[in-house]
Every structure is written in C-alpha cells, then in structure tokens.
Coordinates of C-alpha atoms and ligand atoms in Angstrom, one line a residue:
Chain A
M141 CA 9.0 6.7 -22.8
E142 CA 5.8 8.6 -22.9
S143 CA 3.9 5.4 -22.8
H144 CA 5.2 4.6 -19.3
S145 CA 3.4 7.4 -17.7
R146 CA 0.3 6.8 -19.8
I147 CA -0.4 3.3 -18.5
V148 CA 0.1 4.4 -14.9
S149 CA -2.6 7.0 -15.3
H150 CA -4.7 4.3 -17.0
A151 CA -4.5 2.2 -13.9
L152 CA -5.7 5.2 -11.9
T153 CA -8.6 5.7 -14.2
T154 CA -9.8 2.2 -13.8
R155 CA -9.9 2.6 -10.0
W156 CA -11.8 5.8 -10.4
D157 CA -14.2 4.1 -12.7
A158 CA -14.8 1.3 -10.2
A159 CA -15.8 3.9 -7.6
Y160 CA -18.0 5.6 -10.1
S161 CA -19.9 2.6 -11.3
E162 CA -21.5 2.4 -7.8
A163 CA -22.3 6.0 -7.6
S164 CA -23.7 6.6 -11.0
P165 CA -27.1 4.8 -10.7
Q166 CA -28.0 7.0 -7.8
L167 CA -27.1 10.1 -9.7
D168 CA -29.2 9.0 -12.7
Y169 CA -32.1 8.3 -10.5
R170 CA -32.0 11.8 -9.0
R171 CA -31.8 13.2 -12.4
Q172 CA -34.8 11.4 -13.7
K173 CA -36.8 12.8 -10.8
G174 CA -35.6 16.2 -11.6
A175 CA -34.7 16.7 -7.9
S176 CA -31.2 17.8 -8.7
A177 CA -30.2 20.3 -11.3
K178 CA -26.6 20.1 -10.4
P179 CA -24.5 19.6 -13.6
R180 CA -22.5 16.4 -13.9
L181 CA -18.9 17.4 -13.8
T182 CA -17.2 14.3 -15.1
P183 CA -18.3 12.1 -18.0
M184 CA -20.4 9.0 -17.3
R185 CA -18.6 5.7 -17.0
L186 CA -18.1 4.0 -20.3
S187 CA -18.7 0.3 -20.6
S188 CA -15.9 -1.7 -22.1
R189 CA -18.0 -2.2 -25.2
G190 CA -18.2 1.6 -25.5
L191 CA -14.5 1.6 -26.1
L192 CA -15.1 -0.1 -29.4
F193 CA -17.0 2.9 -30.8
G194 CA -14.0 4.7 -32.2
P195 CA -12.4 1.7 -33.8
V196 CA -15.7 0.6 -35.4
V197 CA -16.4 4.0 -36.8
L198 CA -12.9 4.2 -38.2
L199 CA -13.3 0.8 -39.8
V200 CA -16.6 1.6 -41.4
I201 CA -15.4 4.9 -42.8
W202 CA -12.2 3.2 -44.1
E203 CA -14.2 0.4 -45.8
I204 CA -16.6 2.9 -47.4
A205 CA -13.8 5.1 -48.6
S206 CA -12.1 2.0 -50.1
L207 CA -15.3 0.8 -51.8
A208 CA -16.0 4.3 -53.2
G209 CA -12.5 4.4 -54.6
I210 CA -11.4 7.3 -52.5
L211 CA -8.7 5.1 -51.0
S212 CA -6.7 3.4 -53.7
P213 CA -5.5 -0.1 -52.8
R214 CA -2.0 1.0 -53.8
H215 CA -2.0 3.2 -50.7
L216 CA -4.1 1.3 -48.3
A217 CA -6.1 -1.9 -48.7
A218 CA -9.7 -2.1 -47.6
P219 CA -10.1 -3.8 -44.2
S220 CA -12.2 -6.5 -45.8
T221 CA -9.4 -7.2 -48.4
A222 CA -6.8 -7.3 -45.6
L223 CA -8.9 -9.7 -43.6
T224 CA -9.5 -12.1 -46.5
T225 CA -5.8 -12.0 -47.5
G226 CA -4.8 -12.7 -43.9
W227 CA -7.3 -15.5 -43.7
K228 CA -6.1 -17.0 -47.0
L229 CA -2.5 -16.8 -45.8
L230 CA -3.4 -18.5 -42.6
L231 CA -5.3 -21.3 -44.4
D232 CA -2.6 -22.0 -47.0
G233 CA 0.0 -22.3 -44.3
T234 CA 2.0 -19.3 -45.3
L235 CA 1.3 -17.3 -42.2
G236 CA 1.9 -20.0 -39.6
P237 CA 5.7 -20.2 -39.7
H238 CA 6.0 -16.4 -39.9
L239 CA 3.8 -16.0 -36.9
V240 CA 5.6 -18.7 -34.9
A241 CA 9.0 -17.2 -35.7
S242 CA 7.9 -13.7 -34.6
A243 CA 6.1 -15.0 -31.5
Q244 CA 9.1 -17.0 -30.5
R245 CA 11.5 -14.0 -30.8
A246 CA 9.0 -11.7 -29.0
Y247 CA 8.2 -14.0 -26.1
V248 CA 11.7 -15.4 -25.5
G249 CA 12.9 -11.7 -25.5
L250 CA 10.0 -10.9 -23.2
A251 CA 10.9 -13.7 -20.8
V252 CA 14.6 -12.7 -20.7
G253 CA 13.8 -9.0 -20.4
V254 CA 11.2 -9.4 -17.7
A255 CA 13.6 -11.6 -15.7
I256 CA 16.4 -9.1 -16.0
G257 CA 14.2 -6.1 -15.3
L258 CA 12.8 -7.8 -12.2
L259 CA 16.1 -8.8 -10.9
L260 CA 17.7 -5.4 -11.4
A261 CA 14.7 -3.7 -9.8
L262 CA 14.9 -5.9 -6.7
V263 CA 18.6 -5.4 -6.3
S264 CA 18.3 -1.7 -6.9
G265 CA 15.1 -1.2 -4.9
L266 CA 16.2 -3.1 -1.8
T267 CA 19.9 -2.2 -1.4
R268 CA 21.7 1.1 -1.5
I269 CA 24.7 -0.2 -3.2
G270 CA 22.4 -1.8 -5.8
E271 CA 20.6 1.5 -6.4
A272 CA 23.9 3.3 -6.7
S273 CA 25.3 0.9 -9.2
I274 CA 22.2 0.1 -11.3
D275 CA 19.7 3.0 -11.3
G276 CA 21.8 5.6 -13.0
L277 CA 22.8 3.1 -15.8
V278 CA 19.2 2.1 -16.4
Q279 CA 18.2 5.8 -16.7
I280 CA 20.9 6.3 -19.3
K281 CA 19.8 3.2 -21.2
R282 CA 16.2 4.5 -21.0
A283 CA 17.3 7.7 -22.8
V284 CA 18.9 5.8 -25.6
P285 CA 16.4 4.4 -28.2
T286 CA 16.7 0.7 -28.3
L287 CA 16.8 0.6 -32.0
A288 CA 19.9 2.7 -31.9
L289 CA 21.7 -0.2 -30.1
I290 CA 21.2 -2.5 -33.1
P291 CA 24.4 -1.6 -34.8
L292 CA 26.4 -2.4 -31.7
A293 CA 24.4 -5.5 -31.0
I294 CA 25.2 -6.8 -34.5
L295 CA 28.9 -6.2 -34.0
W296 CA 28.8 -8.0 -30.7
L297 CA 26.3 -10.8 -31.3
G298 CA 26.1 -11.1 -35.0
I299 CA 23.0 -11.0 -37.1
G300 CA 21.4 -14.2 -35.8
E301 CA 18.6 -14.9 -33.4
T302 CA 20.7 -14.1 -30.3
M303 CA 21.1 -10.5 -31.4
K304 CA 17.3 -10.1 -32.1
I305 CA 16.4 -11.6 -28.7
A306 CA 19.0 -9.4 -26.9
V307 CA 17.6 -6.3 -28.5
I308 CA 14.0 -7.2 -27.6
S309 CA 15.1 -8.0 -24.0
L310 CA 16.8 -4.6 -23.8
S311 CA 13.6 -2.8 -24.8
V312 CA 11.4 -5.0 -22.5
F313 CA 13.4 -4.8 -19.3
I314 CA 13.1 -1.0 -19.0
P315 CA 9.3 -0.7 -18.2
V316 CA 9.6 -3.7 -15.9
Y317 CA 12.5 -2.2 -14.1
I318 CA 11.1 1.3 -13.9
N319 CA 7.7 0.3 -12.5
T320 CA 8.9 -2.4 -10.1
H321 CA 11.7 -0.2 -8.8
A322 CA 9.3 2.8 -8.3
A323 CA 6.9 0.5 -6.4
L324 CA 9.7 -0.8 -4.2
R325 CA 10.9 2.7 -3.5
G326 CA 7.4 4.0 -2.8
I327 CA 6.5 1.3 -0.3
D328 CA 4.2 2.4 2.4
L329 CA 6.4 3.7 5.3
R330 CA 3.7 2.9 7.8
L331 CA 4.0 -0.8 6.9
V332 CA 7.8 -0.6 7.2
E333 CA 7.3 0.8 10.7
L334 CA 4.9 -2.0 11.5
A335 CA 7.4 -4.6 10.2
R336 CA 9.9 -3.1 12.6
T337 CA 7.6 -3.2 15.6
V338 CA 6.7 -6.8 15.1
G339 CA 10.4 -7.6 14.7
L340 CA 10.5 -8.9 11.1
G341 CA 13.9 -9.9 9.8
R342 CA 15.3 -8.4 6.6
L343 CA 14.4 -11.5 4.5
E344 CA 11.0 -11.8 6.0
F345 CA 10.4 -8.1 5.4
V346 CA 11.2 -8.5 1.7
R347 CA 9.0 -11.6 1.3
R348 CA 6.0 -10.4 3.2
V349 CA 6.0 -6.6 2.8
A350 CA 8.3 -5.4 0.1
L351 CA 7.6 -7.9 -2.7
P352 CA 3.8 -8.0 -2.3
G353 CA 3.8 -4.2 -2.0
A354 CA 5.7 -3.9 -5.3
L355 CA 3.6 -6.4 -7.2
P356 CA 1.1 -3.8 -8.6
G357 CA 4.1 -1.9 -10.0
F358 CA 5.5 -5.1 -11.5
F359 CA 2.2 -5.8 -13.3
T360 CA 2.1 -2.3 -14.7
G361 CA 5.6 -2.9 -16.1
L362 CA 4.6 -6.3 -17.4
R363 CA 1.6 -4.9 -19.2
L364 CA 3.8 -2.4 -21.0
A365 CA 6.4 -5.1 -21.6
V366 CA 4.0 -7.5 -23.4
T367 CA 3.3 -4.9 -26.0
T368 CA 6.8 -3.5 -26.1
C369 CA 8.3 -6.9 -27.0
W370 CA 6.7 -6.7 -30.5
T371 CA 7.8 -3.1 -31.3
S372 CA 11.4 -3.8 -32.3
L373 CA 10.4 -6.8 -34.4
V374 CA 9.5 -5.0 -37.6
V375 CA 13.0 -3.5 -37.8
L376 CA 14.8 -6.6 -36.5
E377 CA 13.1 -8.8 -39.0
Q378 CA 14.6 -6.9 -41.8
I379 CA 18.0 -8.3 -40.7
N380 CA 19.1 -11.7 -42.0
T381 CA 15.9 -13.6 -41.8
T382 CA 13.1 -14.9 -44.1
K383 CA 10.7 -15.6 -41.3
G384 CA 8.5 -13.3 -39.2
I385 CA 5.6 -11.0 -39.5
G386 CA 8.1 -8.1 -39.9
Y387 CA 9.8 -9.8 -42.8
L388 CA 6.4 -10.5 -44.4
M389 CA 5.3 -6.9 -44.2
N390 CA 8.6 -5.6 -45.5
R391 CA 8.5 -7.9 -48.5
A392 CA 4.9 -6.9 -49.1
R393 CA 6.0 -3.3 -49.2
D394 CA 8.5 -4.2 -52.0
Y395 CA 5.6 -5.6 -54.0
G396 CA 3.1 -2.9 -53.0
Q397 CA 0.8 -5.5 -51.3
T398 CA -0.9 -3.1 -48.9
D399 CA -3.4 -5.9 -47.9
I400 CA -0.6 -8.0 -46.4
I401 CA 0.8 -4.9 -44.6
V402 CA -2.6 -4.2 -43.1
A403 CA -3.0 -7.8 -42.2
G404 CA 0.4 -7.7 -40.4
L405 CA -0.7 -4.6 -38.5
V406 CA -3.9 -6.3 -37.4
I407 CA -1.9 -9.3 -36.2
Y408 CA 0.3 -7.0 -34.1
A409 CA -2.7 -5.3 -32.6
V410 CA -4.5 -8.5 -31.8
L411 CA -1.4 -10.1 -30.2
G412 CA -0.8 -7.0 -28.2
L413 CA -4.4 -6.7 -27.0
V414 CA -4.6 -10.4 -26.2
S415 CA -1.3 -10.4 -24.3
D416 CA -2.4 -7.3 -22.4
G417 CA -5.7 -9.0 -21.5
L418 CA -4.0 -12.1 -20.3
V419 CA -1.7 -10.1 -18.0
R420 CA -4.6 -8.2 -16.7
L421 CA -6.4 -11.4 -15.9
W422 CA -3.4 -12.7 -14.1
E423 CA -3.0 -9.3 -12.3
R424 CA -6.6 -9.4 -11.2
K425 CA -6.0 -12.8 -9.7
A426 CA -2.8 -12.0 -8.0
L427 CA -4.1 -8.8 -6.6
S428 CA -7.5 -10.1 -5.7
Y429 CA -7.2 -8.6 -2.2
R430 CA -7.8 -5.3 -3.8
K431 CA -10.9 -6.1 -5.7
V432 CA -13.0 -6.8 -2.7
I433 CA -12.9 -3.1 -1.6
G434 CA -16.4 -2.0 -0.9
S435 CA -18.0 -5.3 -1.5
Chain B
M26 CA 5.8 19.8 37.4
N27 CA 2.7 19.0 39.5
L28 CA 3.4 15.7 41.1
A29 CA 0.6 13.7 42.5
T30 CA 0.8 13.3 46.1
K31 CA -1.4 10.4 46.7
S32 CA 0.3 7.1 47.1
S33 CA -0.9 4.6 44.6
G34 CA 0.9 1.4 45.4
W35 CA 2.6 1.3 41.9
E36 CA 5.8 2.8 43.4
A37 CA 6.4 -0.5 45.1
R38 CA 6.3 -2.5 41.9
P39 CA 9.4 -3.1 39.7
V40 CA 9.9 -0.6 37.0
A41 CA 9.1 -1.8 33.5
V42 CA 9.9 1.4 31.5
E43 CA 12.0 4.3 32.5
A44 CA 13.1 7.4 30.7
R45 CA 15.6 9.8 32.2
G46 CA 16.3 13.2 30.6
L47 CA 14.7 12.0 27.4
T48 CA 15.2 14.6 24.7
R49 CA 14.2 14.5 21.1
K50 CA 14.9 17.1 18.5
F51 CA 13.8 17.3 14.9
S52 CA 16.0 19.5 12.7
G53 CA 17.0 21.5 15.7
K54 CA 13.5 21.9 17.2
T55 CA 13.1 20.4 20.6
I56 CA 10.0 18.2 20.6
L57 CA 10.7 16.2 23.8
D58 CA 12.3 18.3 26.4
N59 CA 14.2 16.4 29.1
I60 CA 11.4 14.0 30.1
S61 CA 11.8 11.6 33.0
I62 CA 9.2 9.0 33.7
A63 CA 9.0 5.6 35.1
I64 CA 6.2 3.1 34.5
A65 CA 5.7 0.1 36.8
E66 CA 5.2 -3.4 35.6
G67 CA 1.6 -3.9 34.7
E68 CA 0.7 -0.2 35.1
F69 CA -1.7 1.4 32.7
V70 CA -0.6 4.9 31.9
A71 CA -2.5 7.3 29.7
L72 CA -0.9 10.2 28.0
I73 CA -3.0 13.2 27.0
G74 CA -2.1 16.6 25.7
R75 CA -2.8 19.1 23.0
S76 CA -2.1 18.3 19.4
G77 CA 1.5 18.8 18.7
S78 CA 2.6 18.5 22.3
G79 CA 4.8 15.6 21.5
K80 CA 2.7 12.6 22.6
S81 CA 3.3 10.5 19.5
T82 CA 7.0 11.5 19.6
L83 CA 7.3 10.1 23.1
L84 CA 5.5 6.9 22.2
R85 CA 7.7 6.5 19.1
A86 CA 10.8 7.0 21.2
F87 CA 9.6 4.1 23.4
A88 CA 8.9 2.0 20.2
D89 CA 12.3 2.8 18.8
L90 CA 10.8 4.3 15.7
D91 CA 12.6 7.6 15.8
D92 CA 15.8 7.1 13.8
D93 CA 15.6 10.5 12.2
A94 CA 15.6 12.4 15.6
E95 CA 18.5 13.9 17.4
K96 CA 18.5 12.0 20.6
D97 CA 19.6 12.6 24.2
G98 CA 18.8 11.0 27.5
Q99 CA 18.5 7.4 28.7
L100 CA 15.7 4.9 28.1
W101 CA 15.1 1.5 29.6
L102 CA 12.7 -0.7 27.9
P103 CA 11.4 -4.3 28.4
E104 CA 12.6 -6.9 25.9
S105 CA 9.3 -7.2 24.2
S106 CA 6.9 -4.5 23.2
S107 CA 4.2 -4.0 20.6
V108 CA 2.6 -1.0 19.0
L109 CA -1.0 -0.4 18.3
F110 CA -1.3 2.4 15.7
Q111 CA -4.3 4.6 15.0
D112 CA -4.5 3.1 11.5
S113 CA -4.5 -0.6 11.9
R114 CA -1.7 -1.2 9.5
L115 CA -2.8 -4.6 8.4
L116 CA -0.9 -5.9 5.4
P117 CA -3.6 -5.7 2.7
W118 CA -2.3 -8.7 0.8
E119 CA -2.5 -11.1 3.7
N120 CA -5.6 -12.4 5.3
V121 CA -6.5 -11.6 8.9
I122 CA -4.9 -14.6 10.6
R123 CA -1.7 -14.3 8.6
N124 CA -1.6 -10.6 9.7
V125 CA -2.0 -11.6 13.3
Q126 CA 0.9 -14.1 13.0
L127 CA 3.2 -11.6 11.4
G128 CA 6.7 -11.8 12.9
L129 CA 6.0 -14.7 15.2
H130 CA 8.4 -17.6 15.0
L131 CA 6.7 -20.7 16.2
S132 CA 5.8 -24.1 14.8
P133 CA 2.8 -23.9 12.3
A134 CA 0.6 -25.7 14.8
E135 CA 1.4 -23.3 17.6
L136 CA 1.1 -20.4 15.3
R137 CA -2.4 -21.4 14.3
Q138 CA -3.5 -22.1 17.8
K139 CA -2.2 -18.9 19.2
A140 CA -3.6 -16.7 16.4
R141 CA -7.0 -18.4 16.6
K142 CA -7.0 -17.8 20.3
A143 CA -6.1 -14.1 19.9
L144 CA -8.8 -13.7 17.2
A145 CA -11.3 -15.3 19.4
D146 CA -10.4 -12.9 22.2
V147 CA -11.2 -10.0 20.0
G148 CA -14.3 -11.6 18.6
L149 CA -13.0 -12.0 15.0
S150 CA -12.9 -15.8 14.7
E151 CA -15.3 -15.7 11.8
R152 CA -13.2 -13.3 9.8
E153 CA -10.0 -15.3 10.2
Q154 CA -9.6 -15.8 6.4
A155 CA -10.9 -12.4 5.3
W156 CA -8.9 -9.8 3.5
P157 CA -8.3 -6.7 5.6
N158 CA -10.0 -4.5 3.0
T159 CA -13.3 -6.2 3.7
L160 CA -13.2 -5.4 7.5
S161 CA -15.0 -2.5 9.1
G162 CA -12.8 0.1 10.9
G163 CA -13.6 -1.4 14.2
E164 CA -12.9 -4.9 13.0
M165 CA -9.5 -3.8 11.6
Q166 CA -8.6 -2.3 14.9
R167 CA -9.6 -5.5 16.7
A168 CA -7.4 -7.5 14.3
A169 CA -4.6 -5.0 15.1
L170 CA -5.2 -5.5 18.8
A171 CA -5.1 -9.3 18.3
R172 CA -1.8 -8.9 16.5
S173 CA -0.4 -6.7 19.3
L174 CA -1.4 -9.1 22.1
V175 CA -0.7 -12.4 20.4
R176 CA 3.0 -11.9 21.0
E177 CA 2.4 -11.3 24.7
P178 CA 4.4 -8.1 25.0
K179 CA 5.7 -6.8 28.2
L180 CA 4.9 -3.3 27.0
L181 CA 1.9 -2.2 24.9
L182 CA 2.3 1.1 23.2
A183 CA -0.9 2.5 21.7
D184 CA -1.2 5.8 19.8
E185 CA -4.8 6.9 19.7
P186 CA -5.8 3.4 18.7
F187 CA -9.6 4.2 18.8
G188 CA -9.3 7.8 17.6
A189 CA -10.8 7.0 14.2
L190 CA -13.7 5.0 15.5
D191 CA -17.3 6.1 16.1
A192 CA -18.3 6.7 19.7
L193 CA -20.1 3.5 20.2
T194 CA -17.4 1.3 18.7
R195 CA -14.9 3.2 20.8
I196 CA -16.6 2.3 24.0
K197 CA -16.7 -1.3 23.0
M198 CA -13.1 -1.2 22.1
Q199 CA -12.2 0.3 25.4
E200 CA -14.0 -2.4 27.2
L201 CA -12.2 -5.0 25.1
L202 CA -8.8 -3.5 25.7
Q203 CA -9.6 -3.3 29.4
S204 CA -10.4 -7.0 29.6
L205 CA -7.5 -8.1 27.5
V206 CA -5.1 -6.0 29.5
K207 CA -6.5 -7.6 32.6
A208 CA -5.8 -11.0 31.2
H209 CA -2.4 -10.4 29.6
K210 CA -1.1 -7.8 32.2
P211 CA 1.2 -5.9 29.9
T212 CA 2.5 -2.5 30.9
V213 CA 0.5 0.0 28.8
L214 CA 1.2 3.5 27.5
L215 CA -1.9 4.8 25.8
V216 CA -1.9 8.1 23.9
T217 CA -5.3 9.5 23.6
H218 CA -7.2 12.8 23.0
D219 CA -10.1 11.6 25.0
V220 CA -9.9 12.5 28.7
D221 CA -12.8 10.2 29.6
E222 CA -11.0 7.3 27.8
A223 CA -7.9 8.0 29.9
L224 CA -9.9 8.1 33.1
V225 CA -11.8 4.9 32.4
L226 CA -8.8 2.9 31.5
A227 CA -5.7 4.3 33.2
D228 CA -4.0 3.9 36.6
R229 CA -2.2 7.1 35.9
V230 CA -2.7 10.0 33.5
L231 CA 0.1 12.1 32.3
V232 CA -0.5 15.5 30.6
M233 CA 2.0 16.7 28.1
E234 CA 2.6 20.2 27.1
D235 CA 5.3 21.5 24.8
G236 CA 7.4 18.4 25.1
R237 CA 7.2 18.2 28.9
I238 CA 5.0 16.3 31.4
S239 CA 3.1 19.2 32.8
H240 CA 0.7 17.3 35.0
E241 CA 0.4 13.8 36.6
R242 CA -2.6 12.2 38.1
H243 CA -3.0 8.8 39.7
V244 CA -6.5 7.7 39.1
D245 CA -7.9 6.4 42.3
L246 CA -11.4 5.6 41.0
P247 CA -13.1 2.4 42.1
S248 CA -14.0 0.0 39.4
P249 CA -16.3 -0.1 37.5
R250 CA -15.5 3.5 36.7
R251 CA -18.6 5.5 35.9
Q252 CA -18.4 8.8 34.1
S253 CA -21.3 10.0 36.2
D254 CA -19.5 9.6 39.5
A255 CA -18.8 12.9 41.2
R256 CA -15.1 11.9 41.7
F257 CA -14.8 11.0 38.0
E258 CA -16.2 14.5 37.1
Q259 CA -13.8 16.1 39.4
L260 CA -10.8 14.3 37.9
R261 CA -12.1 15.1 34.4
A262 CA -12.3 18.8 35.3
E263 CA -8.8 18.7 36.7
L264 CA -7.4 17.1 33.6
L265 CA -9.3 19.5 31.3
A266 CA -7.9 22.4 33.3
A267 CA -4.4 20.9 32.9
L268 CA -5.0 20.8 29.2
G269 CA -6.0 24.4 29.3
V270 CA -9.6 23.7 28.2
F271 CA -12.1 26.1 29.6
S272 CA -14.7 24.4 31.7
P273 CA -17.1 26.3 34.0
N274 CA -17.3 23.2 36.2
N275 CA -13.6 23.2 36.7
Q276 CA -13.5 26.9 37.6
L277 CA -16.0 26.5 40.3
Q278 CA -14.5 23.5 41.9
H279 CA -10.8 23.9 41.3
A280 CA -10.1 27.5 41.0
G281 CA -8.7 27.4 44.5
D282 CA -6.2 24.6 44.2
R283 CA -4.5 25.9 41.0
P284 CA -1.6 28.3 41.2
Ligands
ATP59 N1 9.8 13.1 12.2 C1 9.6 14.4 12.4 N2 10.2 15.4 11.8 C2 10.0 16.7 12.1 N3 9.1 17.1 13.0 C3 8.4 16.2 13.7 C4 8.6 14.8 13.4 N4 7.8 14.1 14.3 C5 7.2 15.0 15.0 N5 7.5 16.2 14.6 C6 7.0 17.5 15.2 O1 6.9 17.3 16.6 C7 5.7 17.9 17.1 C8 5.0 17.0 18.0 O2 4.5 15.9 17.2 P1 3.7 14.7 17.8 O3 3.3 13.9 16.6 O4 4.5 14.1 18.8 O5 2.4 15.4 18.4 P2 1.2 14.8 19.1 O6 1.2 15.3 20.5 O7 1.2 13.3 18.9 O8 0.0 15.5 18.3 P3 -1.4 14.8 17.9 O9 -2.3 14.8 19.1 O10 -1.9 15.8 16.9 O11 -1.1 13.5 17.3 C9 4.9 18.4 15.9 O12 5.1 19.8 15.8 C10 5.6 17.7 14.7 O13 5.6 18.6 13.6
MG60 MG1 0.0 12.0 17.7

C-alpha cells in the first residue's frame, strides 16, 4: 500500500526536476563567478545515469565480498556466478519455458486486472451510484493482502492457471483503480464549468474532459501495476506447477542453489524495470501535450 | 441607487437580459442583494466594484454556474450565452482549433471553416495546431475569445478576461474585443477592475457595492474614446468616487454633486 503513495510523489519529483534542469546552469554560472554566496538549498539534479551509482557500488562490494570469501555461496552467490548461471540456463533452453510461463501468467493477469480496475474506476468516478456501490468494497479489498485470498481462490477456482491469473488480477486492479478514480474525482472544476458553459453533453464531457483529465492518474496506476503483477508469482508458482521463475527459485532453495535464486531475482528486477520503462514511454507519448511546457 | 438621468437610446431596444430581485446567498450570507437590472440587445455593460462586492457572483448567476447558492428572484436570459473567464480554461490535451470547436455540433467541414475564421479573427491562424501550453498568456486569452465568439452567442459574459495580462497586451485585447463585438453584436456583460477599460469599452457602467448596484452611468463618450479627453477624465473621476477611491481630481470637480 505504501508503494502507491511513493510513486505519486515520484511523479512530482520528475516534474520538479524538469523545472530544475533549466535553472541550474544559471546558478552554476553565478557560483563560478563567486557573485552569489547564497547556499544551495536543494540538491543538484541527478542525471539518470547518476541513479546507477548505488546499485553499482552494491554490486562491486558484493562481488568483492564473495571473492574474498566473506560471503559464502551457501548464503548468497556472487553476482558474477549468478549471471553465468542465468546465461547458461538461458542457452541450454532451461530458462525459456519458465520465463514464458511466468510472463504469460503475469501479463494475462495484468491485462485482466487493468481492464477491471479501469472499468470500476470509470463507473465509480463518473456516477454516484457507482461510487456508492464500488468504492467502499475496493477500499476493503485494498486492506486485505492479496496473498491472503489464495486459500479462498483455490477453493473457488481450483489450483490451476485460472486461480493464479485471478489472484494476479486482484492485486493489479487495485493501483489502477485507486489512481484512476482519484484522478477522475480530482478533475479540475474550472474545466467542468467550462464544459457546462459551452454546453457539452454528458457523454461528450466524459470523452473530451473527464477521460483525458484522468489519463495521468491511469498511467500512474499502470506503472505500479506492471511491477505488481510479478509480486504474487513467487508464491503462486509454488502451487501445482512445474513451470515459472517462482517454481525455479523455490526448487533452487531446496538444493541450496543461491546462484539460481539470485538469477531469478535479477530477472524479476529487469522485467519490472523494462515494463516500467515501456509504460513511461507510452505515457510520455500519450501525455505529450504536457512535455512542451516552457519549450 | 443613483440612476443615470441621461437618455441613452438603449431603453428603446428590446431587452436581452433581465434580472428582478436577484438574490444569492452562500451559507446564509447574502452576496447578491435584490438586484434588478435590464440589459438591452447589443448593449455593452461593464460591471466594476471592489473586490468581494459580488461581481463574479452576479456574472455566474447569469451563466447559470451557481448551483451551490440559495437563490431568489427572477432571471431572463437569451438562449445562447458564452463565458470568457480570467483564466482561459483551454483543455490542455486538445490543440487550439479543437478547443475552439468544443461543444459545437456541426458538420466537420463547417466546424473547420468556422473555427478557422474565428482563429483568424483573433490573429491565431498560425497556432491552430498548437498545444495550449505553448501559447503565451495573451494568445491563450485570444483562443478563449475565439472559442466564446465562434458559437455566436446572444450574450457574452466576461469576468476580468484581461485581468492577468500585461498593460500592453491588455490594450490590444480591448481593441480586439471591441472590433469583434462590433462585428458579432452580442450583448456583453464585462466584469473588470479597470475603470478605464470600462469607460473605453462600455455603453453603460454599473458599480457594485456589497451585493447591490450602487451607481449607474451611461457612457456618452464619442468614439474613438480617448483617455485624455476631459469628459473621459470626468467620468473616470465619477466612477472612482463611486468606488470610494480617493482622488483629488474628483474632489475638486464633483464634490458638489455628491450627497
Ligand atoms: N461559492 C461560494 N461559496 C461561498 N462564498 C462565496 C461563493 N462565491 C462567492 N462567495 C463570496 O461572495 C463574495 C463575493 O464574491 P465575488 O467572487 O462575487 O466577488 P468579486 O466582486 O468578483 O471580487 P473580485 O473582484 O475579487 O473578483 C465573497 O466574499 C466570496 O467569498
Ligand atoms: Mg471576481
């Protein structure tokens, strides 16, 4: 739950940063000249490469600790070992089917969850009866950990793929719903007034004002969703399956193969980051009207 | 109420807008207090008054944007009106021409032709495809003006439309509004803080105070109206006095005719 608020504030930071990147050269210039002794109150803008600093340092320390024998491979494999293991598994065709199985579950669950979340958010955000019927229920669902629903889901849907996809959808629709609904609720009242004065009908209002206005919120939800859809997998893939990254990692645990566990973690991280990047790209395109500010 | 005595010719015209005993309260507080006014077809009325006197509330009553108020009184409005807000309120996700067309129901060809004409009228033809965010404040307001006039409203309601613009741009916008109003001949109610703006543009100026019309002045200046004319200065002093603004000029010339 905490992650919802986090990404919202992240969106804010990026906008701040954009404003900053223009202002900072000037500040630097003044500083060089020594004309201004005013202290800088906020940190300088970090380039996207700068974000790699922490991870790289961690990797280096980790690798050195492994080489020096401080970290035993029984507890944690060295990054290099994990990478070679992952690469080998990929080449000998072991990894492929597991990856495909996991991705299929995650992304089918994602698609279903996003569709449900969007639909519920629209009904609840645009109609009173919808909000009365839906919003309270979703808030309750939000308070229940998705994994706690697995026992019920198994009783209702069995232990097959349907159950797994249903659980993933259940975890995914929440951030989409919450953010889209909030954006619909928070629509700029001045634009609503404008819509009234130009005589927009209800449908036209939804199409030209409400939906485009809610799009940024939807994208925030989607960005959370594309990483959320992987989170339940590790647990779900312990149930009645011999395919999937989660299954692979759990089996590796049984044999103490920490290199495979780390490789699995890396795969999750990469998939999450790539998915997030793709959504951001799409977002930037769909919301291109914003980018031009100040240009 | 200090009614103007000079005949202005507008009385003979059919009435476009009329309010009788118009009262608006917000959570028990009376903001508009039993206001009665009539505006003739094609008349340009400026509404001035101190901040908080209820100007916007009156305009919003005319625009039917006051659902949350306790209402009393009667109001007759023409079938079509449009509102020009101080902030241009362009939809940021639609380009300029789509913004201008908002709410118009015509064939695509007609839509395009009308919107192009409206944009040409305000000198924004080149920015037809631009995102609102890329326009300057003055350009945004011109786009909003085009959007207001493209629907050929019988009544144009403008709430400090140029209030956020710099002095130079404001003068240009006033000229533009004047020429467009001349062409389209809507009835206009313009809320403004700027006495000169009211005197340059309006046929009649109403002064509001505490939810009432406290002063009314038909502007009988010959056009083009020049702010340096003696008569213009006289009227300005009168309106400033009605607004309760201290002006030495006013005290000298008008101390006698005020109660
Ligand atoms: N929806 C509302 N709810 C409560 N009070 C309101 C509402 N609208 C207006 N008021 C009150 O009515 C009074 C008059 O407001 P109004 O906006 O009409 O003033 P104004 O003459 O337009 O002032 P300004 O020149 O500053 O724009 C103010 O005291 C304001 O607080
Ligand atoms: Mg106002």
